[in-house]
């Protein structure tokens, strides 16, 4: 049997020291989006279970389509539903995002359930879509899956950010991501993403991630000035926006253009 290998474009960008860009999927249900976003230059699809009615079957279809065109399927699960994360990985995902993580103990449990032994205790399944459903050496496959997937924890409160160092220190965590929207809201500054409290939170994550050789992630931003500021502060795993937001923005721009045309 050939030695199984996986390419995770989202992780490859990070390992190259580059910015890894994702697009949030909340309303899209067809596999065309994988091709569109790959050809738009995105590195990963952010398939969102937390804030959408999307089901696992749809996420699996999107994941398999993404694998086929070379864009990473990354699934965000609701907090406390780690079994859903393991099933998403079995269905083709190359990474799992867990929101509202508050402690190192939570991070350790996330790793335990999402990674194979010896890093964790995830159940082993054959015929994985990541390997094209081909027969593979199971021992080599689990090693390769552990190496290539991304385990992302989101910090969304001041309490969580104060524990960034101990969370980033957990083996098996790859990305510590600030949920900027929820963080600012929980601190009493809703929508104020340029506030110094938010800037200090990014500084804290950058220090912790640099110390423990992890990557800083960023979600919830939309203003180019904020992207510029926090990428310069070290953020590399960047949620660039959502398909719904881009669709609305594009439609509004076209409507404004056409409304200005004078009729005969």
CSV table of C-alpha atoms in Angstrom, one decimal:
chain,number,residue,atom,x,y,z
A,1,UNK,CA,0.0,0.0,0.0
A,2,UNK,CA,1.3,3.5,-0.8
A,3,UNK,CA,2.1,5.7,2.2
A,4,UNK,CA,-0.9,8.1,2.7
A,5,UNK,CA,-0.2,11.8,2.3
A,6,UNK,CA,-2.6,14.8,2.7
A,7,UNK,CA,-2.4,18.4,1.6
A,8,UNK,CA,-4.2,20.9,3.8
A,9,UNK,CA,-3.9,24.2,1.9
A,10,UNK,CA,-5.0,26.2,5.0
A,11,UNK,CA,-2.2,24.7,7.0
A,12,UNK,CA,0.3,24.9,4.2
A,13,UNK,CA,-0.1,28.7,4.1
A,14,UNK,CA,0.5,28.9,7.9
A,15,UNK,CA,3.5,26.7,7.8
A,16,UNK,CA,4.9,28.9,5.0
A,17,UNK,CA,4.5,31.9,7.3
A,18,UNK,CA,1.8,33.4,5.1
A,19,UNK,CA,-1.8,34.6,5.8
A,20,UNK,CA,-4.3,31.8,5.5
A,21,UNK,CA,-7.7,33.1,4.3
A,22,UNK,CA,-11.1,31.5,4.8
A,23,UNK,CA,-14.7,32.3,3.8
A,24,UNK,CA,-17.6,31.7,6.1
A,25,UNK,CA,-20.5,29.5,4.8
A,26,UNK,CA,-23.8,29.9,6.5
A,27,UNK,CA,-26.4,30.0,3.6
A,28,UNK,CA,-24.7,28.1,0.8
A,29,UNK,CA,-25.8,24.5,0.3
A,30,UNK,CA,-24.3,23.5,-3.1
A,31,UNK,CA,-20.9,22.2,-3.9
A,32,UNK,CA,-20.3,25.0,-6.5
A,33,UNK,CA,-19.1,27.2,-3.7
A,34,UNK,CA,-15.9,25.2,-3.3
A,35,UNK,CA,-14.9,25.8,-6.9
A,36,UNK,CA,-15.8,29.4,-6.7
A,37,UNK,CA,-13.9,30.1,-3.6
A,38,UNK,CA,-10.9,28.2,-4.7
A,39,UNK,CA,-10.7,30.2,-7.9
A,40,UNK,CA,-11.3,33.4,-5.8
A,41,UNK,CA,-8.0,32.7,-4.0
A,42,UNK,CA,-9.4,31.5,-0.7
A,43,UNK,CA,-7.5,28.8,1.3
A,44,UNK,CA,-10.3,27.4,3.3
A,45,UNK,CA,-14.1,27.1,3.7
A,46,UNK,CA,-15.4,27.9,7.1
A,47,UNK,CA,-18.4,25.6,7.3
A,48,UNK,CA,-20.4,27.0,10.2
A,49,UNK,CA,-22.6,24.8,12.4
A,50,UNK,CA,-22.7,27.3,15.2
A,51,UNK,CA,-24.7,30.0,13.5
A,52,UNK,CA,-26.5,28.2,10.7
A,53,UNK,CA,-29.1,25.4,10.3
A,54,UNK,CA,-26.6,23.4,8.1
A,55,UNK,CA,-26.6,19.7,8.8
A,56,UNK,CA,-23.8,17.2,8.8
A,57,UNK,CA,-24.7,15.6,5.5
A,58,UNK,CA,-24.5,19.0,3.7
A,59,UNK,CA,-21.2,19.7,5.5
A,60,UNK,CA,-19.9,16.4,4.3
A,61,UNK,CA,-20.9,17.1,0.7
A,62,UNK,CA,-19.2,20.5,0.8
A,63,UNK,CA,-16.1,19.0,2.4
A,64,UNK,CA,-15.7,16.3,-0.2
A,65,UNK,CA,-16.1,18.9,-3.0
A,66,UNK,CA,-13.5,21.1,-1.3
A,67,UNK,CA,-11.0,18.2,-1.1
A,68,UNK,CA,-11.5,17.6,-4.8
A,69,UNK,CA,-10.6,21.1,-5.9
A,70,UNK,CA,-7.8,21.9,-3.3
A,71,UNK,CA,-9.4,24.2,-0.8
A,72,UNK,CA,-9.5,23.1,2.9
A,73,UNK,CA,-12.9,22.3,4.5
A,74,UNK,CA,-12.8,23.6,8.1
A,75,UNK,CA,-15.9,23.0,10.2
A,76,UNK,CA,-17.0,25.1,13.2
A,77,UNK,CA,-19.0,23.1,15.7
A,78,UNK,CA,-21.2,24.4,18.5
A,79,UNK,CA,-19.4,24.4,21.9
A,80,UNK,CA,-19.9,21.2,23.8
A,81,UNK,CA,-20.6,19.1,20.7
A,82,UNK,CA,-17.2,17.5,20.1
A,83,UNK,CA,-18.7,14.2,18.9
A,84,UNK,CA,-20.0,16.3,15.9
A,85,UNK,CA,-16.5,17.5,15.3
A,86,UNK,CA,-15.2,13.9,15.1
A,87,UNK,CA,-18.0,13.0,12.6
A,88,UNK,CA,-17.2,16.1,10.5
A,89,UNK,CA,-13.6,14.9,10.3
A,90,UNK,CA,-14.8,11.4,9.3
A,91,UNK,CA,-16.9,13.2,6.6
A,92,UNK,CA,-13.9,15.0,5.0
A,93,UNK,CA,-13.1,18.0,7.1
A,94,UNK,CA,-9.4,19.0,7.4
A,95,UNK,CA,-10.0,21.1,10.6
A,96,UNK,CA,-12.4,21.8,13.4
A,97,UNK,CA,-13.0,25.1,15.1
A,98,UNK,CA,-14.4,25.0,18.6
A,99,UNK,CA,-15.9,28.3,19.9
A,100,UNK,CA,-16.1,29.7,23.5
A,101,UNK,CA,-13.1,27.8,24.9
A,102,UNK,CA,-12.4,29.1,28.4
A,103,UNK,CA,-9.6,27.0,29.8
A,104,UNK,CA,-6.7,24.6,29.2
A,105,UNK,CA,-8.8,21.8,30.5
A,106,UNK,CA,-11.4,22.4,27.8
A,107,UNK,CA,-8.6,22.6,25.2
A,108,UNK,CA,-7.2,19.2,26.4
A,109,UNK,CA,-10.6,17.6,26.0
A,110,UNK,CA,-11.0,19.0,22.5
A,111,UNK,CA,-7.6,17.5,21.5
A,112,UNK,CA,-8.5,14.2,23.2
A,113,UNK,CA,-11.7,13.8,21.1
A,114,UNK,CA,-10.5,15.2,17.8
A,115,UNK,CA,-7.1,13.6,17.4
A,116,UNK,CA,-6.1,10.0,17.1
A,117,UNK,CA,-3.8,8.2,19.6
A,118,UNK,CA,-1.3,8.8,20.9
A,119,UNK,CA,-2.3,12.6,20.8
A,120,UNK,CA,-5.9,11.8,21.6
A,121,UNK,CA,-8.6,9.1,21.7
A,122,UNK,CA,-10.7,9.7,18.5
A,123,UNK,CA,-12.3,6.6,17.2
A,124,UNK,CA,-10.7,5.1,14.1
A,125,UNK,CA,-12.7,4.8,10.9
A,126,UNK,CA,-11.7,3.3,7.5
A,127,UNK,CA,-12.6,4.5,4.0
A,128,UNK,CA,-11.8,8.2,4.7
A,129,UNK,CA,-12.7,10.8,2.0
A,130,UNK,CA,-9.4,12.6,2.8
A,131,UNK,CA,-7.6,9.6,1.2
A,132,UNK,CA,-10.1,9.2,-1.7
A,133,UNK,CA,-11.8,6.2,0.0
A,134,UNK,CA,-8.8,4.1,-0.9
A,135,UNK,CA,-7.5,1.2,1.2
A,136,UNK,CA,-4.7,2.6,3.4
A,137,UNK,CA,-2.4,1.5,6.1
A,138,UNK,CA,-4.4,2.5,9.2
A,139,UNK,CA,-1.5,3.3,11.4
A,140,UNK,CA,0.2,5.5,8.8
A,141,UNK,CA,-3.2,7.2,8.0
A,142,UNK,CA,-3.8,8.2,11.6
A,143,UNK,CA,-0.3,9.7,11.9
A,144,UNK,CA,-0.9,11.6,8.7
A,145,UNK,CA,-4.3,12.9,9.8
A,146,UNK,CA,-2.9,14.0,13.1
A,147,UNK,CA,-0.1,15.9,11.3
A,148,UNK,CA,-2.3,17.6,8.7
A,149,UNK,CA,-5.6,18.6,10.4
A,150,UNK,CA,-6.0,21.9,12.2
A,151,UNK,CA,-7.5,22.1,15.7
A,152,UNK,CA,-8.6,25.6,16.3
A,153,UNK,CA,-9.9,27.0,19.6
A,154,UNK,CA,-11.7,30.3,19.8
A,155,UNK,CA,-11.4,32.6,22.8
A,156,UNK,CA,-14.3,35.0,23.2
A,157,UNK,CA,-14.2,36.5,26.7
A,158,UNK,CA,-11.7,38.4,28.8
A,159,UNK,CA,-11.4,35.4,31.1
A,160,UNK,CA,-10.5,33.2,28.2
A,161,UNK,CA,-7.9,35.7,26.8
A,162,UNK,CA,-6.3,35.9,30.3
A,163,UNK,CA,-5.7,32.2,30.0
A,164,UNK,CA,-4.3,32.4,26.5
A,165,UNK,CA,-0.8,31.2,27.6
A,166,UNK,CA,-2.0,28.0,29.2
A,167,UNK,CA,-4.5,27.3,26.4
A,168,UNK,CA,-1.8,27.8,23.7
A,169,UNK,CA,0.5,25.5,25.7
A,170,UNK,CA,-1.8,22.5,25.2
A,171,UNK,CA,-0.2,20.0,22.8
A,172,UNK,CA,-2.4,19.3,19.8
A,173,UNK,CA,-3.9,22.8,19.6
A,174,UNK,CA,-2.8,24.5,16.4
A,175,UNK,CA,-4.6,27.8,16.3
A,176,UNK,CA,-5.8,30.1,19.0
A,177,UNK,CA,-8.4,32.3,17.4
A,178,UNK,CA,-10.0,35.5,18.8
A,179,UNK,CA,-13.7,35.7,18.2
A,180,UNK,CA,-13.4,39.4,17.9
A,181,UNK,CA,-17.1,40.2,17.7
A,182,UNK,CA,-18.1,38.2,20.8
A,183,UNK,CA,-15.0,39.3,22.7
A,184,UNK,CA,-15.7,43.0,22.1
A,185,UNK,CA,-19.3,42.5,23.1
A,186,UNK,CA,-18.5,40.6,26.2
A,187,UNK,CA,-16.1,43.4,27.3
A,188,UNK,CA,-18.8,46.0,26.9
A,189,UNK,CA,-17.6,47.4,23.5
A,190,UNK,CA,-19.9,45.9,20.9
A,191,UNK,CA,-18.7,46.5,17.4
A,192,UNK,CA,-15.7,48.5,18.6
A,193,UNK,CA,-13.1,46.3,17.0
A,194,UNK,CA,-10.5,49.1,17.0
A,195,UNK,CA,-10.8,49.6,20.8
A,196,UNK,CA,-7.6,49.3,22.8
A,197,UNK,CA,-9.0,46.3,24.7
A,198,UNK,CA,-9.3,44.4,21.5
A,199,UNK,CA,-5.8,45.4,20.4
A,200,UNK,CA,-4.4,44.2,23.8
A,201,UNK,CA,-6.2,40.9,23.4
A,202,UNK,CA,-4.5,40.3,20.0
A,203,UNK,CA,-1.2,41.2,21.7
A,204,UNK,CA,-1.8,38.6,24.4
A,205,UNK,CA,-2.6,35.9,21.8
A,206,UNK,CA,0.4,36.8,19.8
A,207,UNK,CA,2.7,36.5,22.8
A,208,UNK,CA,1.2,33.2,23.9
A,209,UNK,CA,1.2,31.7,20.4
A,210,UNK,CA,4.8,32.8,19.7
A,211,UNK,CA,5.9,31.2,23.0
A,212,UNK,CA,4.2,27.9,22.3
A,213,UNK,CA,4.7,27.7,18.5
A,214,UNK,CA,1.0,28.1,17.6
A,215,UNK,CA,-0.8,30.4,15.1
A,216,UNK,CA,-3.0,33.3,15.9
A,217,UNK,CA,-6.5,33.3,14.3
A,218,UNK,CA,-9.0,36.1,13.8
A,219,UNK,CA,-12.7,36.0,13.2
A,220,UNK,CA,-15.4,38.6,13.1
A,221,UNK,CA,-13.7,41.5,11.3
A,222,UNK,CA,-14.8,43.3,8.2
A,223,UNK,CA,-13.1,46.7,8.1
A,224,UNK,CA,-9.8,46.7,6.0
A,225,UNK,CA,-8.2,48.9,8.7
A,226,UNK,CA,-8.9,46.3,11.3
A,227,UNK,CA,-7.5,43.5,9.2
A,228,UNK,CA,-4.4,45.5,8.5
A,229,UNK,CA,-3.9,46.3,12.2
A,230,UNK,CA,-4.3,42.7,13.5
A,231,UNK,CA,-2.5,40.9,10.8
A,232,UNK,CA,0.4,43.3,11.6
A,233,UNK,CA,0.0,42.1,15.2
A,234,UNK,CA,0.6,38.5,14.2
A,235,UNK,CA,-2.8,37.1,13.1
A,236,UNK,CA,-2.4,34.6,10.3
A,237,UNK,CA,-5.5,32.4,10.3
A,238,UNK,CA,-8.0,34.9,9.0
A,239,UNK,CA,-11.7,34.6,8.5
A,240,UNK,CA,-12.1,37.1,5.6
A,241,UNK,CA,-15.9,37.3,5.6
A,242,UNK,CA,-19.0,35.3,4.7
A,243,UNK,CA,-20.5,34.4,1.5
A,244,UNK,CA,-23.7,36.1,2.5
A,245,UNK,CA,-21.9,39.3,3.3
A,246,UNK,CA,-20.0,39.3,0.0
A,247,UNK,CA,-23.2,38.6,-1.9
A,248,UNK,CA,-25.0,41.5,-0.2
A,249,UNK,CA,-22.1,43.8,-0.7
A,250,UNK,CA,-21.8,42.9,-4.4
A,251,UNK,CA,-25.5,43.3,-5.0
A,252,UNK,CA,-25.7,46.7,-3.3
A,253,UNK,CA,-22.8,48.0,-5.3
A,254,UNK,CA,-24.4,46.9,-8.6
A,255,UNK,CA,-27.8,48.4,-7.5
A,256,UNK,CA,-26.2,51.7,-6.6
A,257,UNK,CA,-24.4,51.8,-10.0
A,258,UNK,CA,-27.6,51.0,-12.0
A,259,UNK,CA,-29.8,53.5,-10.0
A,260,UNK,CA,-27.5,56.3,-11.1
A,261,UNK,CA,-28.1,55.7,-14.8
A,262,UNK,CA,-30.5,58.1,-16.2
A,263,UNK,CA,-33.5,56.8,-18.1
A,264,UNK,CA,-34.3,58.2,-21.5
